[in-house]
Short mmCIF file of C-alpha atoms in Angstrom, two decimals:
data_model
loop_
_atom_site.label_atom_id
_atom_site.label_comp_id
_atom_site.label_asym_id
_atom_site.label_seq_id
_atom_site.Cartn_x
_atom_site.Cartn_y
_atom_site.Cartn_z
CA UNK O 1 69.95 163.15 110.53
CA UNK O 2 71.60 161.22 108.10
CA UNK O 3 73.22 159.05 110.37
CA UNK O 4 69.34 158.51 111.51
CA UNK O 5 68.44 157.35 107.91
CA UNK O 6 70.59 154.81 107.72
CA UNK O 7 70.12 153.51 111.40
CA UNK O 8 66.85 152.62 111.25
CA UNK O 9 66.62 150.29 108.14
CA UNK O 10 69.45 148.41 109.09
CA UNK O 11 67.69 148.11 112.34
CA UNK O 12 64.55 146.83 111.08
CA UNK O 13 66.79 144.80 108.37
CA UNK O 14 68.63 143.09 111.70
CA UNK O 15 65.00 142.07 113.32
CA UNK O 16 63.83 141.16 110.02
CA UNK O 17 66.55 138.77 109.99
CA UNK O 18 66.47 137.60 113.41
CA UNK O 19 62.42 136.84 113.08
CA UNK O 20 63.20 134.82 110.02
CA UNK O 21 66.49 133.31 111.74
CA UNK O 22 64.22 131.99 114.78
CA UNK O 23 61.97 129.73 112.51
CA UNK O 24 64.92 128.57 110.19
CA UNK O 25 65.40 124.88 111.76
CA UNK O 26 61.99 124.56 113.13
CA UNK O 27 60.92 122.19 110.84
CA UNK O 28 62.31 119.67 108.31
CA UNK O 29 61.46 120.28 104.55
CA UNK O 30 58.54 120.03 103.20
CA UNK O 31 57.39 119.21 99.41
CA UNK O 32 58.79 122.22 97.00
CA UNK O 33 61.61 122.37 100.25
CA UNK O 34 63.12 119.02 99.51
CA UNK O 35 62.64 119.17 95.67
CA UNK O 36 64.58 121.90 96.02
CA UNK O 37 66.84 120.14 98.55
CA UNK O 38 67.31 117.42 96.08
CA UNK O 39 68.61 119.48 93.02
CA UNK O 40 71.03 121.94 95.18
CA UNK O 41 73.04 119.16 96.32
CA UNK O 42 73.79 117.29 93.12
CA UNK O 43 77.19 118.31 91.14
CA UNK O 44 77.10 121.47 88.89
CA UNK O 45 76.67 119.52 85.27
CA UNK O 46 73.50 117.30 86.91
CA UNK O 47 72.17 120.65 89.20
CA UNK O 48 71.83 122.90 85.76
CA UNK O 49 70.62 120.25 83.91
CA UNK O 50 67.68 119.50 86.33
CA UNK O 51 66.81 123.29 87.55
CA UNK O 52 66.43 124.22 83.14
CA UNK O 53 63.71 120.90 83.48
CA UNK O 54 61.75 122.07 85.82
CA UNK O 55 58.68 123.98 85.54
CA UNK O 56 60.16 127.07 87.30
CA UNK O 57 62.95 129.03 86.10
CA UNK O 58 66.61 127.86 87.09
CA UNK O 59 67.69 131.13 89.05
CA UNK O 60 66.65 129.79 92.22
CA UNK O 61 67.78 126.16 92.43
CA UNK O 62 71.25 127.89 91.28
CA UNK O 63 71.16 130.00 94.24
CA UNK O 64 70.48 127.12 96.66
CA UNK O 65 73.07 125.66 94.91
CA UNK O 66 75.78 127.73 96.32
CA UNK O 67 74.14 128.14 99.44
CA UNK O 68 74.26 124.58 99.82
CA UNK O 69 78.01 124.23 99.55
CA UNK O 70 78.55 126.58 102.98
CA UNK O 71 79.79 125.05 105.92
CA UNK O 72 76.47 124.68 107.76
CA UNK O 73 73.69 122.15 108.15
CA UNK O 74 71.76 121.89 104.87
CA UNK O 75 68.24 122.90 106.17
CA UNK O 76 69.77 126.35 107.50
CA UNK O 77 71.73 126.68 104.34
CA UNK O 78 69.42 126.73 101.81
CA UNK O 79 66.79 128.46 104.11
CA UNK O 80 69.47 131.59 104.61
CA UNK O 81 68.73 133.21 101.43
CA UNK O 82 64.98 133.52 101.91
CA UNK O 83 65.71 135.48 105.23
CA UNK O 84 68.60 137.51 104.00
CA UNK O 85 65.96 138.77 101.28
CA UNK O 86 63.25 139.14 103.79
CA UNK O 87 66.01 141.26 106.16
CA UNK O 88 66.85 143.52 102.79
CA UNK O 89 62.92 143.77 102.03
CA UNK O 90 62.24 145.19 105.22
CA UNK O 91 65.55 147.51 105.14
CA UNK O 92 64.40 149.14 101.34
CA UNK O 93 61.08 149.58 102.92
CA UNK O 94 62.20 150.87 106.14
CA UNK O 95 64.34 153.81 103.72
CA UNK O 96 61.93 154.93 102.39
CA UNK O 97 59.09 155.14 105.17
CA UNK O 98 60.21 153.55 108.48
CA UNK O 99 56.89 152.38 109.56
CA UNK O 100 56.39 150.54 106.64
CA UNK O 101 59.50 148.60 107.02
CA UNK O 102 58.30 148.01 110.72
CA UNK O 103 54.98 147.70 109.11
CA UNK O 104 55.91 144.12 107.11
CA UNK O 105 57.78 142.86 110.69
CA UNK O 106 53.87 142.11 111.50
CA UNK O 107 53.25 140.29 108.35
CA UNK O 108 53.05 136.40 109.13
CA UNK O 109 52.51 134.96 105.71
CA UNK O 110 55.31 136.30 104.27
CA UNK O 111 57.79 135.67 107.24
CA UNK O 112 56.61 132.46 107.59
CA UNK O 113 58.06 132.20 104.02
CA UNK O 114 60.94 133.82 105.14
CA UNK O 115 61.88 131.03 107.10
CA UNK O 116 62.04 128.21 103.92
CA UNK O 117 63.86 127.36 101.21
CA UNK O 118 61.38 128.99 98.59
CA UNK O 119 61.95 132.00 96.32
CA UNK O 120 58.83 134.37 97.85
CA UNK O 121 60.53 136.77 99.76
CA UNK O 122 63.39 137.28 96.89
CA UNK O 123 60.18 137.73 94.32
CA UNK O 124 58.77 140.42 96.41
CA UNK O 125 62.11 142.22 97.05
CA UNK O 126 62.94 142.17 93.49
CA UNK O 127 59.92 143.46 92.14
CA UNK O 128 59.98 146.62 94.89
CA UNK O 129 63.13 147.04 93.99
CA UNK O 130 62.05 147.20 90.29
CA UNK O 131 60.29 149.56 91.01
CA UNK O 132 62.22 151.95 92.45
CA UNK O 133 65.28 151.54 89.89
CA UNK O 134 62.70 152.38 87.03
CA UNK O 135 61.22 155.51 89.54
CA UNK O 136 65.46 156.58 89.16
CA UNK O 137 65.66 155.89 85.82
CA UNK O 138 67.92 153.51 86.47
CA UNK O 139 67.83 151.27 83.01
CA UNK O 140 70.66 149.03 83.43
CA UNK O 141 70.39 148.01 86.73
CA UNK O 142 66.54 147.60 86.24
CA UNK O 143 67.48 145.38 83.33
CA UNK O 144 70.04 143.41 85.83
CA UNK O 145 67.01 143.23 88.60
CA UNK O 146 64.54 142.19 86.26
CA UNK O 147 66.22 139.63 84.44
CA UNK O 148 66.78 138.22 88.12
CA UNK O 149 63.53 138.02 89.24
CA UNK O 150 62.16 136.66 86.13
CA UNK O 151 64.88 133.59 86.94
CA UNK O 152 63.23 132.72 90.17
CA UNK O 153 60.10 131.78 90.07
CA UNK O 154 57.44 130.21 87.37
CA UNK O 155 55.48 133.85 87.10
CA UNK O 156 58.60 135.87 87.89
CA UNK O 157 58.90 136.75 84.14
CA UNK O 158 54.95 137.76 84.34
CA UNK O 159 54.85 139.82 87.12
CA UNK O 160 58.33 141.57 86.38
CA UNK O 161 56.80 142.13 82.86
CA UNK O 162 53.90 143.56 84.55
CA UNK O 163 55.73 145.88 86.79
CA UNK O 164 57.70 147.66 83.96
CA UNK O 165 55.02 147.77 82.09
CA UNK O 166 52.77 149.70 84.76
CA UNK O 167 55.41 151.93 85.68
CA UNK O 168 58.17 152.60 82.58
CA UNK O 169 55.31 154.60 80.33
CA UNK O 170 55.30 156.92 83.40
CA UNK O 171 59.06 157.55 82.88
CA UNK O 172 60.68 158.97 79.91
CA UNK O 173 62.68 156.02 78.77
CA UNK O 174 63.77 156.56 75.20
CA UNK O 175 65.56 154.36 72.45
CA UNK O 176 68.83 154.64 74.55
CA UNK O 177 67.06 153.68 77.91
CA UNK O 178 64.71 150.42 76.35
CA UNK O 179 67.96 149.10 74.84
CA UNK O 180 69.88 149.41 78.73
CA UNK O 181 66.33 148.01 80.28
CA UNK O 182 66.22 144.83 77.63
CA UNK O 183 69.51 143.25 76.72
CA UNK O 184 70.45 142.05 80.58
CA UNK O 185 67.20 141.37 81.11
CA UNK O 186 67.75 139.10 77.41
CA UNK O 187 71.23 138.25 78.66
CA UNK O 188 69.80 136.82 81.85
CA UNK O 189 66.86 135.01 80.83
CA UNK O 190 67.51 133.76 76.93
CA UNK O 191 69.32 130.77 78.11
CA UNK O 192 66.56 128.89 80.05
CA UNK O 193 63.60 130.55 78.43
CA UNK O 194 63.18 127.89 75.28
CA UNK O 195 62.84 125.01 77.80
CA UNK O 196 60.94 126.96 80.59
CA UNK O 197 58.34 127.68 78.09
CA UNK O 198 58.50 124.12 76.93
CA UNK O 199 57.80 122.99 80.67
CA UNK O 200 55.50 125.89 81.38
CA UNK O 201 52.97 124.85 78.17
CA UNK O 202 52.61 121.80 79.59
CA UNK O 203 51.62 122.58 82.93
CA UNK O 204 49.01 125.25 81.87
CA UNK O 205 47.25 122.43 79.33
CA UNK O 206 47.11 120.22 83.21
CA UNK O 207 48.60 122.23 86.29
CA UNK O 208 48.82 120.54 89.41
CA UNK O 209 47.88 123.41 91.76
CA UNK O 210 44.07 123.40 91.85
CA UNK O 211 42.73 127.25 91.00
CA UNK O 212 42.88 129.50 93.68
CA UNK O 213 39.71 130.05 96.12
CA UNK O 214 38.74 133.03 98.31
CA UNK O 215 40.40 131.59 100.93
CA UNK O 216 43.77 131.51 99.57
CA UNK O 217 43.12 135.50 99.28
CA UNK O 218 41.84 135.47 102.66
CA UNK O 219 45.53 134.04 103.68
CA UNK O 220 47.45 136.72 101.72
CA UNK O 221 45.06 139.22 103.84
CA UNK O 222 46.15 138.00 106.64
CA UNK O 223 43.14 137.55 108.57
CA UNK O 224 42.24 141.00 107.73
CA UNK O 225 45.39 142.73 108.53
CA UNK O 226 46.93 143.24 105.49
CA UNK O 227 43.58 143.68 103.85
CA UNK O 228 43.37 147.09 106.28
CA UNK O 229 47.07 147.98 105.39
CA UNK O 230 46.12 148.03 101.68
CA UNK O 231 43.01 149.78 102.11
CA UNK O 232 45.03 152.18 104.03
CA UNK O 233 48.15 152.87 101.48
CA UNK O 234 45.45 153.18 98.59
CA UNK O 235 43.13 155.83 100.25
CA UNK O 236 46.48 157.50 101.09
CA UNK O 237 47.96 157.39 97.70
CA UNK O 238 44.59 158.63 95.93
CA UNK O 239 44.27 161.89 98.49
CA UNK O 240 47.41 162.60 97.95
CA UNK O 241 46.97 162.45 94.34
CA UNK O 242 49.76 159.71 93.31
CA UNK O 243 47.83 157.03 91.75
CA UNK O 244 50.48 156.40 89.23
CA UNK O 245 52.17 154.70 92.31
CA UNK O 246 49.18 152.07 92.39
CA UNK O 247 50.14 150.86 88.70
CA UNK O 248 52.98 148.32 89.80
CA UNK O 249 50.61 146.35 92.28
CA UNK O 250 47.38 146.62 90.34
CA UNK O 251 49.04 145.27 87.67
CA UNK O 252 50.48 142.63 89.59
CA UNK O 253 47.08 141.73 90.83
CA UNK O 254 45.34 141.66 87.36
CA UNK O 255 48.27 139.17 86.29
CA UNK O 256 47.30 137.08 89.41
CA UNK O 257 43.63 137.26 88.95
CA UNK O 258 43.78 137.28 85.43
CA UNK O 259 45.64 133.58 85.00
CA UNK O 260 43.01 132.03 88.14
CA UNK O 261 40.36 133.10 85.43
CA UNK O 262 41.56 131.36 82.89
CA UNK O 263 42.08 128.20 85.13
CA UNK O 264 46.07 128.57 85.62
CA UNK O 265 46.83 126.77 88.80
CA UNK O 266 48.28 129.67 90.75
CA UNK O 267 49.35 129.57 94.30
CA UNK O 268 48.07 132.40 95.54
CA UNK O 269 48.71 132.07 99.11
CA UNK O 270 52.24 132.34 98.44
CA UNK O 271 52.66 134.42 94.87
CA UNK O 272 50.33 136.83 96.01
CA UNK O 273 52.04 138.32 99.09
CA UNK O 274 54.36 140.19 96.98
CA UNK O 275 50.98 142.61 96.88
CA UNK O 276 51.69 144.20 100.22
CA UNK O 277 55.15 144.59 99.98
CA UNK O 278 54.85 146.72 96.50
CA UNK O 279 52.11 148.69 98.06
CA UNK O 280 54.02 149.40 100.96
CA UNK O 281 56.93 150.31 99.18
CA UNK O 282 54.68 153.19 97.58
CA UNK O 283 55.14 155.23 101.23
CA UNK O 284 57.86 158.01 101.50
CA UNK O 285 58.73 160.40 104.40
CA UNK O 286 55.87 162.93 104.50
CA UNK O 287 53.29 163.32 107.56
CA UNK O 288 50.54 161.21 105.66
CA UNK O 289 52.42 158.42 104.74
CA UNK O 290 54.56 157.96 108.19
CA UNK O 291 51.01 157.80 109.78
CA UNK O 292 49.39 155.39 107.02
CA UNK O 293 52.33 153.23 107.97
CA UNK O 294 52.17 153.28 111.61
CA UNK O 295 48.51 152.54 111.57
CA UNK O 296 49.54 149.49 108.95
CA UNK O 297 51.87 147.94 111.60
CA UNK O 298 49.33 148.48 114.40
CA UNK O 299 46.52 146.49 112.18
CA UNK O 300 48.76 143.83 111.19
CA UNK O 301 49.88 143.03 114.50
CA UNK O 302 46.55 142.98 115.87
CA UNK O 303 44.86 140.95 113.10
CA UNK O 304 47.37 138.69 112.43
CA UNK O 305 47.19 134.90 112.97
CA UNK O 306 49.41 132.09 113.82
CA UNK O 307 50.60 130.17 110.40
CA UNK O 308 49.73 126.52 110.58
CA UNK O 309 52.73 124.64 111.50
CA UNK O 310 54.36 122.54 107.90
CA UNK O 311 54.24 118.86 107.39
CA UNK O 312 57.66 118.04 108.98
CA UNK O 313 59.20 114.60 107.53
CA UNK O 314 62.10 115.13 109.57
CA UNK O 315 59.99 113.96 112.32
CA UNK O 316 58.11 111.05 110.59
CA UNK O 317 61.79 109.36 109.58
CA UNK O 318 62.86 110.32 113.29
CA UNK O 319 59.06 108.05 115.11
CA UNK O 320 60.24 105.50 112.07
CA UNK O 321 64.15 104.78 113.05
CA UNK O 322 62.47 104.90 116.62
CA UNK O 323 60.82 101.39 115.43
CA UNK O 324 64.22 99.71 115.41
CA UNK O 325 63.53 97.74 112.76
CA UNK O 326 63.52 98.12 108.86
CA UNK O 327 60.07 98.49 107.32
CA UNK O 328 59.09 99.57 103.88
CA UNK O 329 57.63 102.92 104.34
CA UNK O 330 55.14 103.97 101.76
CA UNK O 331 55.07 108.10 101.43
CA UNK O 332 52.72 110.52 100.26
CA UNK O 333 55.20 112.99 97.71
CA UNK O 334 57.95 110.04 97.94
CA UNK O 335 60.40 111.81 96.01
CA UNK O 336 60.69 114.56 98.20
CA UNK O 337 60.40 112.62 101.43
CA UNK O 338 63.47 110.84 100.29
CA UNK O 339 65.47 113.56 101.43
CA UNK O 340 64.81 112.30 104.93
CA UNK O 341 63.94 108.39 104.04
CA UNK O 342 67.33 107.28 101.95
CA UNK O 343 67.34 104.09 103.17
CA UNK O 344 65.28 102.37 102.53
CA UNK O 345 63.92 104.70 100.22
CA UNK O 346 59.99 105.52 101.06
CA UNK O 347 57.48 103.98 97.80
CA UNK O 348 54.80 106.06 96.05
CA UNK O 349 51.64 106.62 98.53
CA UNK O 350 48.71 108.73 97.41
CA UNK O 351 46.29 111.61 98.28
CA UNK O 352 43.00 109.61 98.19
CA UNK O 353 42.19 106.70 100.80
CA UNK O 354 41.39 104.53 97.98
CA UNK O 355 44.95 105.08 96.53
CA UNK O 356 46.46 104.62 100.08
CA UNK O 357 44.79 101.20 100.68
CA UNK O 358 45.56 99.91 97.14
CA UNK O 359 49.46 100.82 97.64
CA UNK O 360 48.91 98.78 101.25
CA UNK O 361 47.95 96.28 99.70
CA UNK O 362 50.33 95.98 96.68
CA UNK O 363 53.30 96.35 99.07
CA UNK O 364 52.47 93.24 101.08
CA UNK O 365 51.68 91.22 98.47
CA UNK O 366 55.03 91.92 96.58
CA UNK O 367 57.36 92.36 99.70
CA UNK O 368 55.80 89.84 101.96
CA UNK O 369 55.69 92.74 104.81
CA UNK O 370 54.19 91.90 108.12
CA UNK O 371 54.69 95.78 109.00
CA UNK O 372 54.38 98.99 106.77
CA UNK O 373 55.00 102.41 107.60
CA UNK O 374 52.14 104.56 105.82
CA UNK O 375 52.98 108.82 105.91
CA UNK O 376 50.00 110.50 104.74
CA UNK O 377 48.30 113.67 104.32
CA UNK O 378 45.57 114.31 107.63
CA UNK O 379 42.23 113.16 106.67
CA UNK O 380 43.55 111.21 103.71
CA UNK O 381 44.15 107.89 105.44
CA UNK O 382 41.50 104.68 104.72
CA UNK O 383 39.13 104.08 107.19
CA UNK O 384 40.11 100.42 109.04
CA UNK O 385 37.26 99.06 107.41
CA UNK O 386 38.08 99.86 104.09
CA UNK O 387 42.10 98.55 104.25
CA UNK O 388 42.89 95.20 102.60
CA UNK O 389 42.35 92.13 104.80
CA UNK O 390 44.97 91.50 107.17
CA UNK O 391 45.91 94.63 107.67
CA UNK O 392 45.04 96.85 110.49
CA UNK O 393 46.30 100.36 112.42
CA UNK O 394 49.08 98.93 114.73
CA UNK O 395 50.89 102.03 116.23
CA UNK O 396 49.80 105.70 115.32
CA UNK O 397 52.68 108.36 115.74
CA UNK O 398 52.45 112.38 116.70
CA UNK O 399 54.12 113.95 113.54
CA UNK O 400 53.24 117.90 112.86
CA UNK O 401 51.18 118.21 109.50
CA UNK O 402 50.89 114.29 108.90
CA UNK O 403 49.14 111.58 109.32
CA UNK O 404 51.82 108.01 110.24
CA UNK O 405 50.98 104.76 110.81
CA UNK O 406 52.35 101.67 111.84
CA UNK O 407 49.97 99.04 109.42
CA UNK O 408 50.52 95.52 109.42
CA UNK O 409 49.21 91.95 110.21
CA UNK O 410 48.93 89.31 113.08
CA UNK O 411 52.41 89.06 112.75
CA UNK O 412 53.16 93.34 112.77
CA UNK O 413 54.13 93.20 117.06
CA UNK O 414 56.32 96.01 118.42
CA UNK O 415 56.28 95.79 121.70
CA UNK O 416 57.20 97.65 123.93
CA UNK O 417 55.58 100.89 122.11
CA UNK O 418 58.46 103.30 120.82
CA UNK O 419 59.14 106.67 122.03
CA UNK O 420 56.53 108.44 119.14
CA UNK O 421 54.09 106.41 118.83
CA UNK O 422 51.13 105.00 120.65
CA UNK O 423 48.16 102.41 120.11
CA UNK O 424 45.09 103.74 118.29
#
């Protein structure tokens, strides 16, 4: 029996991994990906420096930071650590109720996440695991865990905060136990916190991320899957008369909910799907909860829905070098797209047509260009009537999640048409 116990997480752990493994170098980085990208490979004084700067906490771009320096091809390197925490997600789930390990297999949002270089899978697991150090009493190691997932994400702090606070007044903690819980959690965090705050005030007085809609809940449901699940492990948890287990994720949700309120740009559709995981994690080993779980996996693998395929610049510098000819290349998110487009390096685009036929036009005029090479968002692009005069749509190329163009004058003639692209 015991051997059993410990088979079947580390089975579930190995599919876990090899689910996550299969989408790892499907697609080139995108946005947060190659910011990410960016800082990991720089030296150790210049990688520090730049991860305290930012407006998340430093823990993660540390991480990829190592990660980076393995023998391997960069995009698989940084993207291991997401899918090793996915794989050990599944695994503490799978311990404690096996179904619900098998249960979060199903669950495409979060595996889809599993497959980048961003911290969401690592937030989830270290907020279960939070959880179940504080269920053990466990104060040091809680402080460790905490003090951790605080470092790896902009509300890591918040929703680790939340989680000890839903769940430590249900424990008897004591003077001894609240000094083991805070000083690594002090230890961990006091050295970035001054300028995360600093970066963090000035993002909530204009954040970036628009506030969350339905929709982005509708996206953390899963189509309806993980809605069910939920609905499921709640009903269970209240017949069987252990709401105190509900605290962690309520709370988490009330943090989530609570900062879209106030108009805190907060990206649900990726913070929020550490919901299902914690809720999960409340299943154990009796009759109920083995069935609750089962009937999770079977709803989230018949509700769930394909995850839209990223923006892949890999493949807009690959239609570009296909022109055989240098062009200035004007980029939506430049900085990031530099990853790919070092040389030259891609100018600042923009979001808005307007903003895209204004940087057309400003790059001709100063660069004398017959050609330019425009990567924008879909539906974002100028209609042909509205671009500066002489410019036109030469070539259009087939890139996942973008919209590239070959734009140029009389004078813009590739001929014949390169492997990528094709006449509009």
């Amino acid at each position: 029996m015991a051997r059993f116990r410990l088979t079947v997480p580390l089975v579930v752990a190995a599919t876990a991994l090899a689910l996550a493994l299969s989408g790892i170098g499907a697609h080139g980085f995108w946005f947060d990906e190659a910011y990410t990208a960016r800082l990991a490979v720089l030296d150790w004084p210049r990688l520090i420096a730049g991860a305290v700067r930012d407006i998340h906490p430093p823990g993660w771009p540390l991480l990829a930071g190592v990660f980076a320096r393995l023998p391997m091809p960069t995009e698989w390197a940084l993207r291991l650590p997401s899918a090793i925490c996915f794989a050990a997600l599944t695994g503490v789930l799978a311990a404690r109720c096996a179904p619900a390990g098998v249960a979060l297999l199903f669950y495409t949002p979060l595996l889809d996440q599993a497959s980048q270089a961003r911290p969401y899978s690592a937030l989830s697991l270290g907020l279960v695991v939070l959880v179940q150090l504080v269920e053990r009493r466990w104060w040091l190691p809680a402080g460790v865990v905490a003090g951790l997932t605080a470092s790896l994400h902009a509300l890591g702090g918040a929703l680790a905060a939340a989680v000890l606070i839903a769940t430590v007044p249900w424990q008897r903690i004591g003077r001894a136990g609240l000094v083991r819980l805070a000083i690594p959690t002090v230890a961990i965090c006091g050295w970035w916190f001054p300028s995360f705050a600093a970066s963090a005030g000035a993002y909530i007085r204009s954040p970036w991320y628009p506030t969350s809609q339905l929709a982005d809940w509708w996206i953390v449901a899963d189509a309806g899957g993980a809605a069910f699940a939920a609905a499921l492990v709640v009903l269970a948890l209240l017949f069987g008369r252990e709401r105190s287990m509900l605290a962690p994720a309520l709370a988490v949700a009330v943090v989530l909910v609570g900062l879209g309120a106030a108009g805190v740009g907060v990206e649900i559709r990726k913070t929020g799907l550490v919901l299902l995981p914690l809720l999960l994690a409340t299943l154990d080993g009796t009759l109920l909860c083995r069935a609750v779980g089962v009937a999770s996996a079977v709803a989230m693998l018949a509700l769930s829905v394909r995850i839209p395929d990223r923006p892949d610049l890999r493949e807009a510098h690959a239609v570009t070098l296909a022109l055989q000819r240098e062009v200035p290349v004007i980029s939506v998110f430049a900085s990031e797209a530099a990853w790919y487009f070092r040389a030259p390096a891609p100018l600042p685009s923009d979001r808005f047509p307007a903003g895209i036929a204004g940087r057309l036009g400003q790059v001709v005029e100063a660069q004398n260009a017959d050609c330019i090479v425009s990567v924008a968002l879909p539906g974002t692009f100028p209609e042909e009537a509205d671009l500066p005069l002489p410019l036109r749509t030469v070539l259009h190329a087939e890139v996942t999640g973008l919209d590239v163009r070959l734009v140029g004058t009389e004078g813009c003639v590739v001929a014949p048409t390169p492997l990528g692209w094709h006449e509009p």
